mmCIF file of C-alpha atoms and ligand atoms in Angstrom:
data_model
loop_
_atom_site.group_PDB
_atom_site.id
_atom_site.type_symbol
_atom_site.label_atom_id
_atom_site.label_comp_id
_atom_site.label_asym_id
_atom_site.label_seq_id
_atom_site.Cartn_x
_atom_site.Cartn_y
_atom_site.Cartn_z
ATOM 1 C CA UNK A 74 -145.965 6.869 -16.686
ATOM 2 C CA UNK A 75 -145.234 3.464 -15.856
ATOM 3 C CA UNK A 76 -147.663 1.888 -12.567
ATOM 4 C CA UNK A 77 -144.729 1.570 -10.239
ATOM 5 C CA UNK A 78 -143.832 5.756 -11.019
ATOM 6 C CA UNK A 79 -145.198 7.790 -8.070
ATOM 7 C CA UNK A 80 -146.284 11.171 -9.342
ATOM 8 C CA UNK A 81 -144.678 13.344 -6.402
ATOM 9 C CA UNK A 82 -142.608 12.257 -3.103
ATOM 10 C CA UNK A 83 -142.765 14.204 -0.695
ATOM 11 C CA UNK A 84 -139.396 14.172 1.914
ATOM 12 C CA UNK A 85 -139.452 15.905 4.965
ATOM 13 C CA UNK A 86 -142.389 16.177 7.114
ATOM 14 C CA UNK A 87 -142.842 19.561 8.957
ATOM 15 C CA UNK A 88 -145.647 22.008 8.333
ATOM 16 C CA UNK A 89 -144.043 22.383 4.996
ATOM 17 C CA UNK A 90 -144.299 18.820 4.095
ATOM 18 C CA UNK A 91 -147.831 18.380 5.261
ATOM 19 C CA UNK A 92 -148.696 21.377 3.706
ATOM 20 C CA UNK A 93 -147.564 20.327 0.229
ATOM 21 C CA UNK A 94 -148.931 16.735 1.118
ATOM 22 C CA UNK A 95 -152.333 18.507 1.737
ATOM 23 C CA UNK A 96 -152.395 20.018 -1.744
ATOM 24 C CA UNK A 97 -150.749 17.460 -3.547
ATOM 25 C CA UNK A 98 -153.113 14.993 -2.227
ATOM 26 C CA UNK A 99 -156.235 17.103 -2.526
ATOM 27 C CA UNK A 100 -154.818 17.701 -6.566
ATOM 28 C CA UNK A 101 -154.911 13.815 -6.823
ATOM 29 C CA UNK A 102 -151.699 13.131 -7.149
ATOM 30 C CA UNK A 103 -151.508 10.642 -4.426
ATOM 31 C CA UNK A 104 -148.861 11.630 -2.886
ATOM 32 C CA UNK A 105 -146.468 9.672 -0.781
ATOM 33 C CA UNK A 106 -143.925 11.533 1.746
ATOM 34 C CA UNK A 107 -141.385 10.078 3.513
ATOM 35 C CA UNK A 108 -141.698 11.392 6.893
ATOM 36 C CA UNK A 109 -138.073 10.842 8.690
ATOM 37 C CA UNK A 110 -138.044 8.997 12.047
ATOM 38 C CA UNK A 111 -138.790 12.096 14.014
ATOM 39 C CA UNK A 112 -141.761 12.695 11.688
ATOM 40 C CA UNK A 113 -142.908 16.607 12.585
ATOM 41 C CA UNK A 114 -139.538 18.315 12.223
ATOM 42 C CA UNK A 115 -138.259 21.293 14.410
ATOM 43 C CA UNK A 116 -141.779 21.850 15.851
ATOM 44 C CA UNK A 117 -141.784 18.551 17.872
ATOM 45 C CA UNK A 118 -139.239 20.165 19.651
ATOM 46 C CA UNK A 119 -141.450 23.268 20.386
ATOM 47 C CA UNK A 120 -143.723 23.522 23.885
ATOM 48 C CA UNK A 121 -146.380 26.264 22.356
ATOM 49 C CA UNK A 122 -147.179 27.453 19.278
ATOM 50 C CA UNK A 123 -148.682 30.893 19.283
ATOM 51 C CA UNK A 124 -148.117 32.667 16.653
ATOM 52 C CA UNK A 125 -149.502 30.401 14.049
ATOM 53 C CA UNK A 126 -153.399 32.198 13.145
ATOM 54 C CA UNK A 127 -156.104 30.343 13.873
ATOM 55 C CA UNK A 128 -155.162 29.281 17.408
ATOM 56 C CA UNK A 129 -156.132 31.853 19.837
ATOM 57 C CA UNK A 130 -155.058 29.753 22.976
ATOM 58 C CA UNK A 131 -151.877 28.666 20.804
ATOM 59 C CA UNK A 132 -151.076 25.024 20.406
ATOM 60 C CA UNK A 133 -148.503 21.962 21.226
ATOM 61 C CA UNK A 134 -145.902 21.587 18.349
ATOM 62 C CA UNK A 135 -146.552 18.494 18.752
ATOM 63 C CA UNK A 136 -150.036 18.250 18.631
ATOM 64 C CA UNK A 137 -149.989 20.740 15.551
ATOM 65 C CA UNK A 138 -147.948 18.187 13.581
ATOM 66 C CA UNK A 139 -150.029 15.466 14.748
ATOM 67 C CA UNK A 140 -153.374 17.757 13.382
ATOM 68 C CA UNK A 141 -151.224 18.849 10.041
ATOM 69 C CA UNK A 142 -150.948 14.738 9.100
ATOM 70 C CA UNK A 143 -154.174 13.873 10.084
ATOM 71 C CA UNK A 144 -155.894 16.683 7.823
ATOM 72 C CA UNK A 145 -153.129 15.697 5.007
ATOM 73 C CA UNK A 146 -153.865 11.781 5.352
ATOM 74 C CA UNK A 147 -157.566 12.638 5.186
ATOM 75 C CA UNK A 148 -157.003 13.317 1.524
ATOM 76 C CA UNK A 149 -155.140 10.796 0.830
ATOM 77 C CA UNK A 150 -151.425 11.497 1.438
ATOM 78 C CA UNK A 151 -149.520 8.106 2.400
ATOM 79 C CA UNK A 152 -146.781 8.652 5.240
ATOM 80 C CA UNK A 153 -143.844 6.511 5.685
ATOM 81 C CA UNK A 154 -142.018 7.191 8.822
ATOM 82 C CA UNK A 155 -138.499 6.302 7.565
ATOM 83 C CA UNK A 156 -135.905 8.262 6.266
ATOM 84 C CA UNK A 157 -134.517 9.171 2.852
ATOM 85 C CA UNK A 158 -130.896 7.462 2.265
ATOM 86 C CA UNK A 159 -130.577 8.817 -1.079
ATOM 87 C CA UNK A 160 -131.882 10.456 -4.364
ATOM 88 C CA UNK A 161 -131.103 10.027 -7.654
ATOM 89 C CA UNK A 162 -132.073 12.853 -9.664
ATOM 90 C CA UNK A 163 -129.494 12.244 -12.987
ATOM 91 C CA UNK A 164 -132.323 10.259 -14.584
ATOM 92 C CA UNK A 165 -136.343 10.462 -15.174
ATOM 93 C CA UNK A 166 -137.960 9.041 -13.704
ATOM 94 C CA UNK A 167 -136.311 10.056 -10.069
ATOM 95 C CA UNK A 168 -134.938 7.532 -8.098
ATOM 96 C CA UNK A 169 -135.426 7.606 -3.749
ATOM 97 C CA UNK A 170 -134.191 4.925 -1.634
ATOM 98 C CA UNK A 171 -135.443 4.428 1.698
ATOM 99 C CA UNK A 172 -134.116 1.594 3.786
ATOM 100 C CA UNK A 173 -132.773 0.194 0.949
ATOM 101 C CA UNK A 174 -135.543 0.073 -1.104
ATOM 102 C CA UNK A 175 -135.841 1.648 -4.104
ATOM 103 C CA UNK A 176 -138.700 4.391 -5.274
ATOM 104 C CA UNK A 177 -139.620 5.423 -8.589
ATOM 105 C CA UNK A 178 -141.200 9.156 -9.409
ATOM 106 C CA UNK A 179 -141.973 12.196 -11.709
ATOM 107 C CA UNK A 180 -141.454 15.057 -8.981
ATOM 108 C CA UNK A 181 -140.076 15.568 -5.863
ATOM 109 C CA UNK A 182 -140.649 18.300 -2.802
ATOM 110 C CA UNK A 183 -137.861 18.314 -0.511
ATOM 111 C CA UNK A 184 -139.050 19.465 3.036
ATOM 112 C CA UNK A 185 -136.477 18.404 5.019
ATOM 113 C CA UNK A 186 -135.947 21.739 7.155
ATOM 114 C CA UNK A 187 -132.988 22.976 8.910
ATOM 115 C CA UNK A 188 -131.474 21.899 12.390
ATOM 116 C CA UNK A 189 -130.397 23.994 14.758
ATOM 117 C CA UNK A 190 -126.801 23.880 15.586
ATOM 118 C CA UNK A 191 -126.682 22.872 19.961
ATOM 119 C CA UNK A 192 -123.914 23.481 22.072
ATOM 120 C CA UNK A 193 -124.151 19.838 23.244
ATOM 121 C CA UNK A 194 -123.010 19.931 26.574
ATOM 122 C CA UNK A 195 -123.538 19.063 29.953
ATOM 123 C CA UNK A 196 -127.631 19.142 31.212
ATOM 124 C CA UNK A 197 -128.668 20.385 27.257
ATOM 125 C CA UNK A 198 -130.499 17.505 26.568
ATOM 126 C CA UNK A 199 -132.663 17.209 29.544
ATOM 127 C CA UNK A 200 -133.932 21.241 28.850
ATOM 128 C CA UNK A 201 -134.515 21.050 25.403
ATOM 129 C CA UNK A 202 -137.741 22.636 24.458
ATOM 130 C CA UNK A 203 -138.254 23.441 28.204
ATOM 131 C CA UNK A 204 -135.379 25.952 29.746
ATOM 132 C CA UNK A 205 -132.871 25.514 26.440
ATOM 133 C CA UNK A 206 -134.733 26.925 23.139
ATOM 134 C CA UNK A 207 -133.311 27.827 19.692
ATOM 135 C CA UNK A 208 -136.517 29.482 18.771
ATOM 136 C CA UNK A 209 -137.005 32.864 20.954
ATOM 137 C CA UNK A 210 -139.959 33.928 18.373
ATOM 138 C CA UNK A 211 -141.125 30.692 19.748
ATOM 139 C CA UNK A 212 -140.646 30.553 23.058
ATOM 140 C CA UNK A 213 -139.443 34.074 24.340
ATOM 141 C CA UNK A 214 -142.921 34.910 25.747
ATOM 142 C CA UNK A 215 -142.601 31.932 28.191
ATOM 143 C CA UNK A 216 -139.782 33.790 29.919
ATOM 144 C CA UNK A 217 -141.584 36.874 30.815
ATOM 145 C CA UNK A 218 -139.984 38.968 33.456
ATOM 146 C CA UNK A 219 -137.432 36.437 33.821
ATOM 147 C CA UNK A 220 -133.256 36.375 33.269
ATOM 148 C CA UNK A 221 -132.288 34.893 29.786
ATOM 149 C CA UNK A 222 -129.301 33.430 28.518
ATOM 150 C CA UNK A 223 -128.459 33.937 25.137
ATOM 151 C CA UNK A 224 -125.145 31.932 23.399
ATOM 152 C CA UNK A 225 -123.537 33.353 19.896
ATOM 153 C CA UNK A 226 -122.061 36.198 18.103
ATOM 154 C CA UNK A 227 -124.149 36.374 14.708
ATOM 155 C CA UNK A 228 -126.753 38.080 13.303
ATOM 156 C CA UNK A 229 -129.288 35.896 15.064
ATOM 157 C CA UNK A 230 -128.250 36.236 18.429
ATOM 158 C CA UNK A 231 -128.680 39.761 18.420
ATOM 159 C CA UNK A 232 -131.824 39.349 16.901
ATOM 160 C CA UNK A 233 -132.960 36.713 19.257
ATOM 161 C CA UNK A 234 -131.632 38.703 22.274
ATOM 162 C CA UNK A 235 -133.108 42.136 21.104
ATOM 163 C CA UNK A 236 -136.556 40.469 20.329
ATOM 164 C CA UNK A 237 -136.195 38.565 23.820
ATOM 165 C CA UNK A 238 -136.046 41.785 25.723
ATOM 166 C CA UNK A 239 -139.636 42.366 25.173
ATOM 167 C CA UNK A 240 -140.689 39.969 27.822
ATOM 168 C CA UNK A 241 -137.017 39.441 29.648
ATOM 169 C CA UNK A 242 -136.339 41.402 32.591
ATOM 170 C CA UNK A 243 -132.138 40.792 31.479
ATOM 171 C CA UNK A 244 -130.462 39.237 29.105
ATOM 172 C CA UNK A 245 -127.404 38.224 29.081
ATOM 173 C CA UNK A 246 -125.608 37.625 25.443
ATOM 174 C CA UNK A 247 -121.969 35.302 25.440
ATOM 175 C CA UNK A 248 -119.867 35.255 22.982
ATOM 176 C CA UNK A 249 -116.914 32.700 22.784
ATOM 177 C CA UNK A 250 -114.256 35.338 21.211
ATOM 178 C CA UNK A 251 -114.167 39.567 20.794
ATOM 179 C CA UNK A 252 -114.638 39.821 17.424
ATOM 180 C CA UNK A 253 -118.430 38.890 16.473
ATOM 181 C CA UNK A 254 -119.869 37.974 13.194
ATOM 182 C CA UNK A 255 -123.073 40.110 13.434
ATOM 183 C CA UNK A 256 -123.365 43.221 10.840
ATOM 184 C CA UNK A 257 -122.504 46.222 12.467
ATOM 185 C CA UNK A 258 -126.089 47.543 12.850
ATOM 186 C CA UNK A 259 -127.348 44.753 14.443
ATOM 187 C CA UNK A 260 -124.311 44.504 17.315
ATOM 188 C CA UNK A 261 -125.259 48.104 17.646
ATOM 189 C CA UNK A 262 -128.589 47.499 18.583
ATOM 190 C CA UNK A 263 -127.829 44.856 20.869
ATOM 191 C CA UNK A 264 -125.240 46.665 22.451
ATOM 192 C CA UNK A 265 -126.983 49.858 22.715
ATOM 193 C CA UNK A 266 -130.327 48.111 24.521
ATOM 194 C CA UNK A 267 -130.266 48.650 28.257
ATOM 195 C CA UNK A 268 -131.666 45.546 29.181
ATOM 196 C CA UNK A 269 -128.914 43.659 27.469
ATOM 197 C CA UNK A 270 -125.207 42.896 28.797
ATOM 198 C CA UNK A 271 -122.216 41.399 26.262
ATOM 199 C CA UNK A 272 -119.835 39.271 27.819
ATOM 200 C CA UNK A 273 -116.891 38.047 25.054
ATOM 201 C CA UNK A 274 -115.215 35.303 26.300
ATOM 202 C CA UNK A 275 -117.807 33.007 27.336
ATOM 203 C CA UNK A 276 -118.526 29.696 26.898
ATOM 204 C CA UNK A 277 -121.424 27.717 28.113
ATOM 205 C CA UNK A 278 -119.192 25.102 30.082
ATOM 206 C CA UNK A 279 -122.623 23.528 31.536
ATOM 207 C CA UNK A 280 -126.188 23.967 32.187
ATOM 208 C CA UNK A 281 -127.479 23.960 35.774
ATOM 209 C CA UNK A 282 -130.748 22.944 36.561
ATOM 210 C CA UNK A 283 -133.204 21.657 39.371
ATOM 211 C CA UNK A 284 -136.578 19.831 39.638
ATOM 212 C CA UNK A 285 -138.477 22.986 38.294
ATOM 213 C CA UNK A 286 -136.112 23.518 35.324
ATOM 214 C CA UNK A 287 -132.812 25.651 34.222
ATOM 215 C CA UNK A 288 -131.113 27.448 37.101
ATOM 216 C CA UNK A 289 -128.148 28.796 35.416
ATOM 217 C CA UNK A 290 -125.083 27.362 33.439
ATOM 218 C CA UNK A 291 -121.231 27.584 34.129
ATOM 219 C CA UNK A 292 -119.459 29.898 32.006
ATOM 220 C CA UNK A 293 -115.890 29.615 30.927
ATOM 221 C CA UNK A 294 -113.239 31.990 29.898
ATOM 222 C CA UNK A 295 -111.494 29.589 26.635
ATOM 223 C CA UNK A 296 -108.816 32.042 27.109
ATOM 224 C CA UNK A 297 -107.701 30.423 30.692
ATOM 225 C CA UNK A 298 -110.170 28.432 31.903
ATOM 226 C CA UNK A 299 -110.998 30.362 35.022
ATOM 227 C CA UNK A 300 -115.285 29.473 35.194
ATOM 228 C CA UNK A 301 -118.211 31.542 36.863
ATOM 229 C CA UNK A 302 -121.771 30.316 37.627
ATOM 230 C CA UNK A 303 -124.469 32.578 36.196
ATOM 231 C CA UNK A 304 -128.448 32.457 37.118
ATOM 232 C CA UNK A 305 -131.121 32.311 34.541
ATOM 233 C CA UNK A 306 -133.827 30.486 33.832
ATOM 234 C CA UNK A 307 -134.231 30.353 29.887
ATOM 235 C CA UNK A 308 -131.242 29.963 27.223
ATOM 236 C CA UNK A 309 -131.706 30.673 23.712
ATOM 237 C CA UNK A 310 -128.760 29.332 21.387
ATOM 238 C CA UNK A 311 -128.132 31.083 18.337
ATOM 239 C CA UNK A 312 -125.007 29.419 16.593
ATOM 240 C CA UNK A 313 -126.381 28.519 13.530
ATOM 241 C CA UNK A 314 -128.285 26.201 11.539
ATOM 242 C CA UNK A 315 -127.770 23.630 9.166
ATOM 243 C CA UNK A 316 -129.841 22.771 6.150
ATOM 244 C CA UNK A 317 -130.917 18.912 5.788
ATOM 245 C CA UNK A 318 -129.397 18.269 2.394
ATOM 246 C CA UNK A 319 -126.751 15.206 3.079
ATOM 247 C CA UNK A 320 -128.973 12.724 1.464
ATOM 248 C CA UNK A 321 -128.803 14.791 -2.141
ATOM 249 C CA UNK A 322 -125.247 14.277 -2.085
ATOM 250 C CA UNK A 323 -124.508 17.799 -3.837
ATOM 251 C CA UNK A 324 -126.774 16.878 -6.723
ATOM 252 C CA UNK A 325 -128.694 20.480 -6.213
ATOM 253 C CA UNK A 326 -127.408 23.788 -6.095
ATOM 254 C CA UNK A 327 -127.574 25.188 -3.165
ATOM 255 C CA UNK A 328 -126.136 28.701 -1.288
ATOM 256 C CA UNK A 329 -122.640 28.923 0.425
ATOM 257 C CA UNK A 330 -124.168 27.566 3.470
ATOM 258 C CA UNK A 331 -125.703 24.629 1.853
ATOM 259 C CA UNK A 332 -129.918 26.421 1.411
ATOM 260 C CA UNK A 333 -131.244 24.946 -1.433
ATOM 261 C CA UNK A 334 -131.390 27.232 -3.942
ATOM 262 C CA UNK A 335 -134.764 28.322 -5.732
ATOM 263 C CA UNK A 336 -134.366 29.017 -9.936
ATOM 264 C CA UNK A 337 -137.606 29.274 -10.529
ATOM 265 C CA UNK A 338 -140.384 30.225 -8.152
ATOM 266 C CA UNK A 339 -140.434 26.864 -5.449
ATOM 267 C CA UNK A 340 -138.239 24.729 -8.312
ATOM 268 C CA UNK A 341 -134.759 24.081 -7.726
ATOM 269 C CA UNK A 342 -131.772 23.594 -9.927
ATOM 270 C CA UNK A 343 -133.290 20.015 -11.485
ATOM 271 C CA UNK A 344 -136.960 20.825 -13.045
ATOM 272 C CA UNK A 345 -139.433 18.457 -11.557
ATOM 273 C CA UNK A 346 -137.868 18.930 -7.883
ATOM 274 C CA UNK A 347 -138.892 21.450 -5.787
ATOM 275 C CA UNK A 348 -138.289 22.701 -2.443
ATOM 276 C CA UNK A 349 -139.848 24.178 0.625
ATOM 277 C CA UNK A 350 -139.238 25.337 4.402
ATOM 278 C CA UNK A 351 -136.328 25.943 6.207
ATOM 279 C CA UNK A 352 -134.281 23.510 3.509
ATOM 280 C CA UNK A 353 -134.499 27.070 1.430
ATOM 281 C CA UNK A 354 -135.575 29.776 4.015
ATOM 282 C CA UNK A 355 -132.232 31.327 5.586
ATOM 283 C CA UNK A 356 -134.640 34.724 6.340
ATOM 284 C CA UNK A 357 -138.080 33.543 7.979
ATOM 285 C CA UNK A 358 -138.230 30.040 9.283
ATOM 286 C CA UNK A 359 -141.116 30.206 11.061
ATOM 287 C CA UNK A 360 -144.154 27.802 10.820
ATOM 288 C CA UNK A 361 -146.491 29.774 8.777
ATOM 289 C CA UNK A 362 -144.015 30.964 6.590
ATOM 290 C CA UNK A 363 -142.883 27.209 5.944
ATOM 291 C CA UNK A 364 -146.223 26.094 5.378
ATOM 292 C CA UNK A 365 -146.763 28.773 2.647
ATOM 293 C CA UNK A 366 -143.905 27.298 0.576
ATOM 294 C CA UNK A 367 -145.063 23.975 1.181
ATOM 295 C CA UNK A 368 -148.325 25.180 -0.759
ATOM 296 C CA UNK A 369 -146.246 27.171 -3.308
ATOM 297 C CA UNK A 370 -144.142 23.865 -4.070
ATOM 298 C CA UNK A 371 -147.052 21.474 -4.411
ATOM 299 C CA UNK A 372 -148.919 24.208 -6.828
ATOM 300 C CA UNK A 373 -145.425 24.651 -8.862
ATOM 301 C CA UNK A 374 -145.250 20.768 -8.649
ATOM 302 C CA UNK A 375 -148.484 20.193 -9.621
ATOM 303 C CA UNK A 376 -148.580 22.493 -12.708
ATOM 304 C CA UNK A 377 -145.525 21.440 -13.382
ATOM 305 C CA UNK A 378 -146.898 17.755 -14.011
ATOM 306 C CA UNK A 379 -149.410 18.908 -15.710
ATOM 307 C CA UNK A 380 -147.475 20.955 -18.515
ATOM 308 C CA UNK A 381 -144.458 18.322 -18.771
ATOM 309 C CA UNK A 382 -145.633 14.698 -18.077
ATOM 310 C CA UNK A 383 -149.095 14.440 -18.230
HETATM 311 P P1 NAP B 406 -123.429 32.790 12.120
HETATM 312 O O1 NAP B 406 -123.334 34.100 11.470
HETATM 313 O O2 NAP B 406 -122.703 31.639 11.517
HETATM 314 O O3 NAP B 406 -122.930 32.980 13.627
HETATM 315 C C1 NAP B 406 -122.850 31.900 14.471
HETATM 316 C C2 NAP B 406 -122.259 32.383 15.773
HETATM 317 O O4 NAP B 406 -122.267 31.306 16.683
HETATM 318 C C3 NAP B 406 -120.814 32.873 15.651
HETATM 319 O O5 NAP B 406 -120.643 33.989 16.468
HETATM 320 C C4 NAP B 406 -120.019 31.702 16.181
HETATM 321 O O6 NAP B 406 -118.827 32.070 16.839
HETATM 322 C C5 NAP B 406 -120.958 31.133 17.209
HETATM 323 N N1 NAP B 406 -120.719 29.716 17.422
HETATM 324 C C6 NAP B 406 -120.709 28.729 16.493
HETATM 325 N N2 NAP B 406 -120.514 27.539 17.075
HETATM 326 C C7 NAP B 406 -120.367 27.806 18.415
HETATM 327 C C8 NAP B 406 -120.120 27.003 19.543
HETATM 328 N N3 NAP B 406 -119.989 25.678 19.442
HETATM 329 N N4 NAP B 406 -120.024 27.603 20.761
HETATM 330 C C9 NAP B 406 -120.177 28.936 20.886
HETATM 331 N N5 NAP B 406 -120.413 29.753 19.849
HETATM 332 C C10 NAP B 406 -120.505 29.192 18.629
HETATM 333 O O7 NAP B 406 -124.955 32.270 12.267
HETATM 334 P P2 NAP B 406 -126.297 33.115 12.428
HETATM 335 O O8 NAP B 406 -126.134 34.185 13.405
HETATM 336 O O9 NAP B 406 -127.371 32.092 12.625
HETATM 337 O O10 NAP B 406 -126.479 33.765 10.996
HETATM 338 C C11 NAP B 406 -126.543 32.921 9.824
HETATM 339 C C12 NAP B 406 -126.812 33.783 8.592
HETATM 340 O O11 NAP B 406 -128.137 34.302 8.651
HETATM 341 C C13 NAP B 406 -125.880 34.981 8.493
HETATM 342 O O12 NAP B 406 -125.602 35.198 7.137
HETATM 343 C C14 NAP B 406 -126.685 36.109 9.047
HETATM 344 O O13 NAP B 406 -126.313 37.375 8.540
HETATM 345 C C15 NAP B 406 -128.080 35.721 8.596
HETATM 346 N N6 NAP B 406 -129.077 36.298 9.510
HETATM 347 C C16 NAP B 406 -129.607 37.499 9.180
HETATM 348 C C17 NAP B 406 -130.524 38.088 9.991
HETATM 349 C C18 NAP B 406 -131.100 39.398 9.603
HETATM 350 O O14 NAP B 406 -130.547 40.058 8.760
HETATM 351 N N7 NAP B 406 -132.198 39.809 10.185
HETATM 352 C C19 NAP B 406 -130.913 37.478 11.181
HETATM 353 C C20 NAP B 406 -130.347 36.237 11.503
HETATM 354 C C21 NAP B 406 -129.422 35.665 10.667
HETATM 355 P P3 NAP B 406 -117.489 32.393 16.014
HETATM 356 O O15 NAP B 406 -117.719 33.719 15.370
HETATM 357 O O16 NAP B 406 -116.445 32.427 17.082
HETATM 358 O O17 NAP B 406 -117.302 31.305 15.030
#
């Protein structure tokens, strides 16, 4: 291994990322992980965290991520906060260029996560993480006894709206067409719950909101434009999410909707390049679960090294 050869980068820097920096770094590998400009991933975007153990009074996403790097740097792990342009993985050792320059190593764990897919209109920006969630395992307890919102027609909006009736006192699911995506048993649930109401033909058109926070949103029929002004004061939108994989430029297999793909235990399709969090997770994606892989992948990684380079 020549001096200039990292032994593992780490890209992507949510509890996944930290998690496998942790171990990684704690395995002496000196790790380096390239953190991305919004260094923390999906949680920064989250108010309280309370389902992650060990916090009875919950915790900040923010203030989580901020705890995860800390304990991570502690053992040595060396952040960057700049993003990955590239990867070349045709060639050993790897290659990773961030702003241009160019990084040498054995292994790589890609954390990168998933984004959530926003409706991006009017007023969505200013209630992000406050009134407008994507999360409702997150955040539907901060909306108890109140009127939710919920915007898809896929398996996860059901899900979201079904689990959000636990602390909603209605929700409201809309659905831009008739025909919705969502198995069969799942729209059955939905449809069957008493606190929830299905409206097809509905478009979020604009989110209303005052001093306090969301209000409402204008709805719109795409069929004819005619628009209606509904109250609530939380949203969840469930259209989707997208795996953070541009920068391999196809160089890894991945699913039909772009997951990395897992061959054996946390390694992908290229030994010596492993993968954890919502990059791979199209089932769990929550914090814990993330952080799990994160270990898995820097164990994998590690032994990995051991048996093959070192
Ligand atoms: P999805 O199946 O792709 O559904 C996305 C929904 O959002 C569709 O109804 C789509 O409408 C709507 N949509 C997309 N862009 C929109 C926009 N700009 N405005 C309004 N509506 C928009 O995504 P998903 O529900 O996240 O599910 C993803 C995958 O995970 C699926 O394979 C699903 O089965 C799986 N999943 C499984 C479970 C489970 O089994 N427990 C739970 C969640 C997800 P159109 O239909 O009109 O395009």
């Amino acid at each position: 291994m020549g001096d200039n050869v990292r032994n593992v980068i780490i890209i992507g820097s949510g509890p996944a990322g930290y998690t496998a920096g942790l171990y990684t770094a704690r395995a002496m590998l000196e790790p380096l992980m390239f953190a991305g400009y919004m260094s923390g991933g999906q949680l920064m975007l989250t108010s309280d965290i309370e389902n992650f153990p060990g916090y009875p009074e919950g915790i900040g996403g923010p203030e989580m991520m901020m705890q995860l790097r800390e304990q991570s740097e502690r053992f040595g792990l060396e952040v960057q906060d700049r993003n990955v342009e590239k990867v070349d993985l045709s060639t050993r050792p790897f290659k990773v260029w961030s702003e241009g320059e160019e990084y040498l190593t054995d292994s790589i764990i890609i954390c990168t996560g998933a984004e959530s897919i926003w409706l991006g209109v009017e007023g969505e920006d200013e209630q992000k993480g406050r009134g407008i969630s994507t999360c409702a395992t997150c955040d539907g307890a901060f909306f108890k006894d109140e009127e939710i919102l919920v915007v898809g027609g896929g398996d996860s909006a059901m899900e979201e709206a079904t689990f959000l009736t636990r602390f909603a006192s209605k929700v409201t699911l809309v659905h831009r067409r008739d025909v919705f995506r969502a198995s069969k048993v799942m729209y059955d649930r939905a449809v069957a719950h008493e606190k929830i109401e299905i409206r097809t033909f509905r478009q979020v058109k604009k989110w209303l909101s005052d001093e306090k926070g969301l209000t409402g949103a204008i709805l719109e029929d795409p069929r004819d434009g005619s628009q209606e002004e509904i109250s609530v004061t939380g949203a969840f939108i469930a259209i989707g999410h997208t795996p953070i994989t541009g920068f391999l430029e196809g160089q890894l297999e991945t699913d039909n909707e772009g997951y990395l793909i897992h061959k054996e235990h946390t390694m992908t399709s290229i030994p010596g390049v492993f993968a954890a969090g919502d990059v791979v997770d199209t089932r769990y994606k929550q914090a814990i679960t993330a952080a799990g892989l994160g270990c898995q992948a820097a164990i994998d990684c590690e032994r990995w090294l051991e048996e093959n380079l070192h």
